[in-house]
mmCIF file of C-alpha atoms and ligand atoms in Angstrom:
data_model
loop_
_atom_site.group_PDB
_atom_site.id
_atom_site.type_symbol
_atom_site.label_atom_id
_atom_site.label_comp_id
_atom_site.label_asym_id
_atom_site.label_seq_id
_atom_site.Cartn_x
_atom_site.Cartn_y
_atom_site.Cartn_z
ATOM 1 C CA UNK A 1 31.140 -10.431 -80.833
ATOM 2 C CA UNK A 2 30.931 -11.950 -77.131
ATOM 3 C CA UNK A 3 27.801 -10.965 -75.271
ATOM 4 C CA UNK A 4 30.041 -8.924 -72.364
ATOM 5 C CA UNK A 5 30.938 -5.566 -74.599
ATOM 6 C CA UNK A 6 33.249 -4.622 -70.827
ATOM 7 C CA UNK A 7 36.283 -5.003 -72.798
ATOM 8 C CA UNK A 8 35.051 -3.196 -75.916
ATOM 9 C CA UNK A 9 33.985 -0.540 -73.878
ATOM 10 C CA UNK A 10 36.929 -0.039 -71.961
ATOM 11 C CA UNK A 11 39.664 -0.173 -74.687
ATOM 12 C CA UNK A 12 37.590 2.310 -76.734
ATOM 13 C CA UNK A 13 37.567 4.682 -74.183
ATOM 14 C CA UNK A 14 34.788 6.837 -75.098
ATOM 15 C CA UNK A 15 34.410 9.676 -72.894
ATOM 16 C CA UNK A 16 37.110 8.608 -70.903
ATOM 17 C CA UNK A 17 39.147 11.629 -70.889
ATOM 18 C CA UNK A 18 36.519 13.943 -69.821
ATOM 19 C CA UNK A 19 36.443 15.264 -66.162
ATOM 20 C CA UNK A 20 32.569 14.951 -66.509
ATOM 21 C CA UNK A 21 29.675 14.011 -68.781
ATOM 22 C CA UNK A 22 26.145 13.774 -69.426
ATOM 23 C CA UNK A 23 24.566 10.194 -69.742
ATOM 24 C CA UNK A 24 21.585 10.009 -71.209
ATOM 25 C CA UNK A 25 19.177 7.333 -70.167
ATOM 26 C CA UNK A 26 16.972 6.144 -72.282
ATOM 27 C CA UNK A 27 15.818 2.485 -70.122
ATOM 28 C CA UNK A 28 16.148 1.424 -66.703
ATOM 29 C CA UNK A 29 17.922 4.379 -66.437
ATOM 30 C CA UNK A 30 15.506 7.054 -66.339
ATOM 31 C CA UNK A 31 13.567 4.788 -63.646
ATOM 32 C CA UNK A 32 16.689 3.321 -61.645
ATOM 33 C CA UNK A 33 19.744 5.459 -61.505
ATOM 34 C CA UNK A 34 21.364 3.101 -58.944
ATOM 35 C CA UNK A 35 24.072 5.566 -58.690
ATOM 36 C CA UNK A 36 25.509 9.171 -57.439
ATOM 37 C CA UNK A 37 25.148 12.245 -59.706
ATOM 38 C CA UNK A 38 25.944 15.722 -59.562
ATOM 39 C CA UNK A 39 22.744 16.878 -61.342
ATOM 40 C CA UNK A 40 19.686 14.942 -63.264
ATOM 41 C CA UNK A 41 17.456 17.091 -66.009
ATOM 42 C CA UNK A 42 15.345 15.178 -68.619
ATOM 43 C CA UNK A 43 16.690 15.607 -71.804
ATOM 44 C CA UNK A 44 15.810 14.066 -75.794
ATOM 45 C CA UNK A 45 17.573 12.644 -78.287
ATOM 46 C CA UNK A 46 16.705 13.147 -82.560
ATOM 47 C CA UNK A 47 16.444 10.739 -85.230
ATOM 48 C CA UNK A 48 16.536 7.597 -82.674
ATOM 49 C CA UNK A 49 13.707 5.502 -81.405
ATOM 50 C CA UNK A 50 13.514 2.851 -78.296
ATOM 51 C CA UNK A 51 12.607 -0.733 -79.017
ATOM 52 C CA UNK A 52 11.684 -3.685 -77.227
ATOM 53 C CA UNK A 53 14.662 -5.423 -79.428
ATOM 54 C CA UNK A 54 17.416 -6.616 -77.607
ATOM 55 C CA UNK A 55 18.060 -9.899 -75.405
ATOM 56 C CA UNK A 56 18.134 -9.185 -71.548
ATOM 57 C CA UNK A 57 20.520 -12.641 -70.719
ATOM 58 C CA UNK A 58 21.790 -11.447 -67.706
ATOM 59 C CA UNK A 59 18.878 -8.796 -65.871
ATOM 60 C CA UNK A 60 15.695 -9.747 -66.994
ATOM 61 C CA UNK A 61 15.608 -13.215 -68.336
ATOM 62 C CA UNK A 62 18.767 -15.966 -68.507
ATOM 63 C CA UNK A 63 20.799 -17.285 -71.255
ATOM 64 C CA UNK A 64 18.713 -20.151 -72.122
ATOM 65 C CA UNK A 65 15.322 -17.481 -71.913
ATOM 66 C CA UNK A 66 16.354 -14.343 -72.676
ATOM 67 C CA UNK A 67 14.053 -11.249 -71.673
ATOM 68 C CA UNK A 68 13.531 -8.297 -73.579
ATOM 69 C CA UNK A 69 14.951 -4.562 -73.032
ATOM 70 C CA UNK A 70 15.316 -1.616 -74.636
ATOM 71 C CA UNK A 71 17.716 -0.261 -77.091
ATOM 72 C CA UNK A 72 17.937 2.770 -79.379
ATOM 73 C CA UNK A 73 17.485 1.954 -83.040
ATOM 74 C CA UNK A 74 18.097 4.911 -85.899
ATOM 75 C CA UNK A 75 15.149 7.147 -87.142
ATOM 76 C CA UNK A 76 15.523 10.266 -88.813
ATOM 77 C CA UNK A 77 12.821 12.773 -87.667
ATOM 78 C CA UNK A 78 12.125 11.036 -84.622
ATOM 79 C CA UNK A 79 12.688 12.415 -81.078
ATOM 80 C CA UNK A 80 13.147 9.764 -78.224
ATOM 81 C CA UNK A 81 12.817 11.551 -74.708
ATOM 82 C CA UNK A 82 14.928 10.411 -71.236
ATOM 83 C CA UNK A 83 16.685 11.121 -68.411
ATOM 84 C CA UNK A 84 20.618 12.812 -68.159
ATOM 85 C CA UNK A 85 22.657 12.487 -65.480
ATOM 86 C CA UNK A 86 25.961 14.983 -65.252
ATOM 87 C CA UNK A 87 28.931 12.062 -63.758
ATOM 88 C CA UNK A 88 32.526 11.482 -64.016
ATOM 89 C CA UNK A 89 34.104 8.762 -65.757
ATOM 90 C CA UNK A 90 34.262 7.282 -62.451
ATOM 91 C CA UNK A 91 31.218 5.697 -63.385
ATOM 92 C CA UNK A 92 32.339 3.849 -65.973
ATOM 93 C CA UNK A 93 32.520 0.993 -64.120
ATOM 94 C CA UNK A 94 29.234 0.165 -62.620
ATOM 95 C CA UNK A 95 27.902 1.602 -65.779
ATOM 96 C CA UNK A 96 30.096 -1.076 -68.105
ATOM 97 C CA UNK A 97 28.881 -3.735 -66.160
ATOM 98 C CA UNK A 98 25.329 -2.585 -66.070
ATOM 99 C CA UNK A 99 24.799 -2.184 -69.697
ATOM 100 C CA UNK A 100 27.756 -5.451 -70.525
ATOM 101 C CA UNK A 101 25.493 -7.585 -72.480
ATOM 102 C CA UNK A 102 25.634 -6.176 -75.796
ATOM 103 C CA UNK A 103 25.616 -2.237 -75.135
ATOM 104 C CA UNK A 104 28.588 -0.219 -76.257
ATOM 105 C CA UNK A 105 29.200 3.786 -75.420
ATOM 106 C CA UNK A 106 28.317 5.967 -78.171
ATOM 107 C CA UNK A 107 28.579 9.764 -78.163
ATOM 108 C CA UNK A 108 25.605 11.589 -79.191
ATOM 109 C CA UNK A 109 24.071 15.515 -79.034
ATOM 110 C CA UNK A 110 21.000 15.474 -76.512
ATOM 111 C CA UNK A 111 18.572 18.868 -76.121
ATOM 112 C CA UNK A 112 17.644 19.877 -72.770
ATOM 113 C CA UNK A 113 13.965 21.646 -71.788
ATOM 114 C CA UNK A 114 16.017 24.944 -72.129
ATOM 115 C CA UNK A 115 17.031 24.164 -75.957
ATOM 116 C CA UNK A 116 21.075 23.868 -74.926
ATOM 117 C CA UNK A 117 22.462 20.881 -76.496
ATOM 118 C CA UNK A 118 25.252 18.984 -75.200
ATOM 119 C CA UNK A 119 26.927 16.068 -76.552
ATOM 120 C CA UNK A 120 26.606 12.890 -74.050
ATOM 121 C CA UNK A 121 27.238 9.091 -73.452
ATOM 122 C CA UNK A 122 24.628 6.629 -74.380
ATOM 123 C CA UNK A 123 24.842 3.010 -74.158
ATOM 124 C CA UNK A 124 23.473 1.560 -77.485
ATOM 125 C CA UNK A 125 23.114 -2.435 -78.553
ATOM 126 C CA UNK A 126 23.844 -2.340 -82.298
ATOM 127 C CA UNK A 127 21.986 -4.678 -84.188
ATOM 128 C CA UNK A 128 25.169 -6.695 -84.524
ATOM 129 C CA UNK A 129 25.773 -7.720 -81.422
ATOM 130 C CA UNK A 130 25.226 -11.127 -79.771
ATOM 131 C CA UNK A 131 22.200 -10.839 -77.613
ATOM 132 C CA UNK A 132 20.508 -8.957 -80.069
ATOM 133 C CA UNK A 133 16.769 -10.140 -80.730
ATOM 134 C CA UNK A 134 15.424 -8.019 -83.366
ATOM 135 C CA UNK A 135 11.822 -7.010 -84.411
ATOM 136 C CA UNK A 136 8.753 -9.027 -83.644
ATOM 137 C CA UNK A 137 5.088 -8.212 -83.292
ATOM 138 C CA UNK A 138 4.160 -6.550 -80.394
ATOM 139 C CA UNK A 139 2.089 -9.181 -79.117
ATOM 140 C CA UNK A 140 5.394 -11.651 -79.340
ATOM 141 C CA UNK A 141 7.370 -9.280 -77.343
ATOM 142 C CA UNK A 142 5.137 -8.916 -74.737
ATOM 143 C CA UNK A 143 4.658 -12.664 -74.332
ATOM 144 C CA UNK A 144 8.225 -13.132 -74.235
ATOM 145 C CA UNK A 145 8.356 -10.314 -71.371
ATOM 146 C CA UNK A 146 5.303 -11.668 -69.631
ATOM 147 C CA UNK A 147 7.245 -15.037 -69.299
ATOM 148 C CA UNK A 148 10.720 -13.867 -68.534
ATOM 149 C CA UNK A 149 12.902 -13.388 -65.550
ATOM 150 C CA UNK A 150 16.271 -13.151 -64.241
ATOM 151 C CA UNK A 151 18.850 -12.289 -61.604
ATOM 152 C CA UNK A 152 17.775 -8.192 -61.251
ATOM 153 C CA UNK A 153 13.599 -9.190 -61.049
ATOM 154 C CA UNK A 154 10.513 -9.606 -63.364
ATOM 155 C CA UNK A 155 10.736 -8.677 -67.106
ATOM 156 C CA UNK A 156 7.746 -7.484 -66.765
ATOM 157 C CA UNK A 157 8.824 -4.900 -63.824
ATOM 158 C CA UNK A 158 10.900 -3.656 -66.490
ATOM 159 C CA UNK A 159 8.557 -2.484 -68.726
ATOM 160 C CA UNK A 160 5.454 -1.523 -66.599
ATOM 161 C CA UNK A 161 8.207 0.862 -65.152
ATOM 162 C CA UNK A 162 9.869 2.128 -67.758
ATOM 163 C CA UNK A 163 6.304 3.301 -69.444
ATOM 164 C CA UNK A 164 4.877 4.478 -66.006
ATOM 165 C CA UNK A 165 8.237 6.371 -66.024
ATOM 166 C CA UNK A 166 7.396 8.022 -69.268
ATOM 167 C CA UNK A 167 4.460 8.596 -68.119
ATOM 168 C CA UNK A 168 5.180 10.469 -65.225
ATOM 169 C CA UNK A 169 7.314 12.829 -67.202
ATOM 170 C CA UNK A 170 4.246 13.600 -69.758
ATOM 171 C CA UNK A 171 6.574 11.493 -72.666
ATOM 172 C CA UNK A 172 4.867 9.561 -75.383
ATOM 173 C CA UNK A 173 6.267 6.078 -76.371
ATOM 174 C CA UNK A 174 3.768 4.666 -78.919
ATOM 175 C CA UNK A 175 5.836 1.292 -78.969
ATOM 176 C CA UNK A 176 6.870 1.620 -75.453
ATOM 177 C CA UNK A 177 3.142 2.008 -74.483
ATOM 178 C CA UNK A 178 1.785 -0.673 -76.734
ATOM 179 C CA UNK A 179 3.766 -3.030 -75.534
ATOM 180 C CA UNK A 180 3.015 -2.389 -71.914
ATOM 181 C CA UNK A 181 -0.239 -2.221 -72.206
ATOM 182 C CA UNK A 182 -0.378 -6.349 -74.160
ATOM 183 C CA UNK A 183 1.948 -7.276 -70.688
ATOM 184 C CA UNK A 184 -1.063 -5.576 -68.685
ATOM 185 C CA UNK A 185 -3.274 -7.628 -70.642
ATOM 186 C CA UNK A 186 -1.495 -10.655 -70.214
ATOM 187 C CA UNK A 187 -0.655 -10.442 -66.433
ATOM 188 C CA UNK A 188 -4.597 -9.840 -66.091
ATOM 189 C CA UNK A 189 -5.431 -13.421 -67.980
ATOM 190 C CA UNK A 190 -3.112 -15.101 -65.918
ATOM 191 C CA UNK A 191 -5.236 -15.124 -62.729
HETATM 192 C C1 LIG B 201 19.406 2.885 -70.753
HETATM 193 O O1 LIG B 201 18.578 2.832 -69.848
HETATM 194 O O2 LIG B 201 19.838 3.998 -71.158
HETATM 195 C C2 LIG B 201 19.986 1.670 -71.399
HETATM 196 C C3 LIG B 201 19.093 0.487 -71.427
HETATM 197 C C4 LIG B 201 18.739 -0.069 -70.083
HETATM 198 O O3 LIG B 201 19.639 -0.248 -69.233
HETATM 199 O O4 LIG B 201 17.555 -0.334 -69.840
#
């Protein structure tokens, strides 16, 4: 599989024939929308859980130093919480390109504060897919996002935000959190 899942995307069509949709945002995307929508409400997903675990080649690091981002990896009985936005597949675009190094579209049920459940669009990196990295300690990963950068800004920017974000909503992330708190750690030894 090529790192750029555009293609993939696009001739799957997932969500394509609806006149709107929730996204759910699990990443950058409850922090950085970086787009119009008709209507945001936080939302959670079941039996998945974020990780630190797959290659950022073209945001937050380069191809020959890849950073690390988050990506949704299966766990029954677990509850991951984020951000839904209500678009159009008029999105798709900036949203393909976005998410293009290694995420595909995947249709899942997400809960809303008010119990309704709808099914929505997530962008997922499978652990098959070409800029996948994988477990390591947290330690490893946050050296690796300590060190890495690339064309959208400071690995590092990445995470501190994305657990402030989860902060700010009142959402737990033990990994999320851990890992953020080893970058803090590190950024403080540096000077
Ligand atoms: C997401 O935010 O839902 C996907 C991963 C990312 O772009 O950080």
């Amino acid at each position: 599989m090529s790192y750029d899942t555009i293609e993939a995307n696009r001739r799957a069509g997932t969500f394509a024939d609806h006149d709107e949709l929730w996204l759910f945002g699990y990443g950058s995307l409850i922090y950085k929308a970086g787009f119009e929508y008709d209507e945001r409400r936080p939302a959670t997903i079941e039996s998945w859980v974020r990780r630190f675990w797959q290659g950022s080649h073209d945001h937050r690091g380069t191809p020959d130093a890849p950073g690390r981002v988050v990506t949704l990896v299966e766990a029954p009985g677990e509850t991951c919480f984020g951000m839904a936005y209500r678009i159009t597949p008029a999105h798709f675009e900036y949203l393909d390109h976005r998410e293009k190094n290694g995420y595909l579209r995947f249709a899942q049920p997400m809960t809303f504060a008010d119990g309704n459940v709808e099914k929505g669009l997530v962008y997922i990196a499978t652990p098959d897919n070409a800029a996948w990295l994988g477990e390591a300690s947290i330690d490893a990963i946050a050296r690796q996002i300590a060190a890495s950068t690339g064309p959208s800004g400071p690995n590092r920017d990445y995470a501190l935000g994305l657990a402030d974000a989860l902060r700010a909503h009142d959402a737990h992330d033990d990994h999320v959190f851990a890992v953020a708190d080893r970058v803090r750690e590190l950024i403080d030894t540096e000077s």
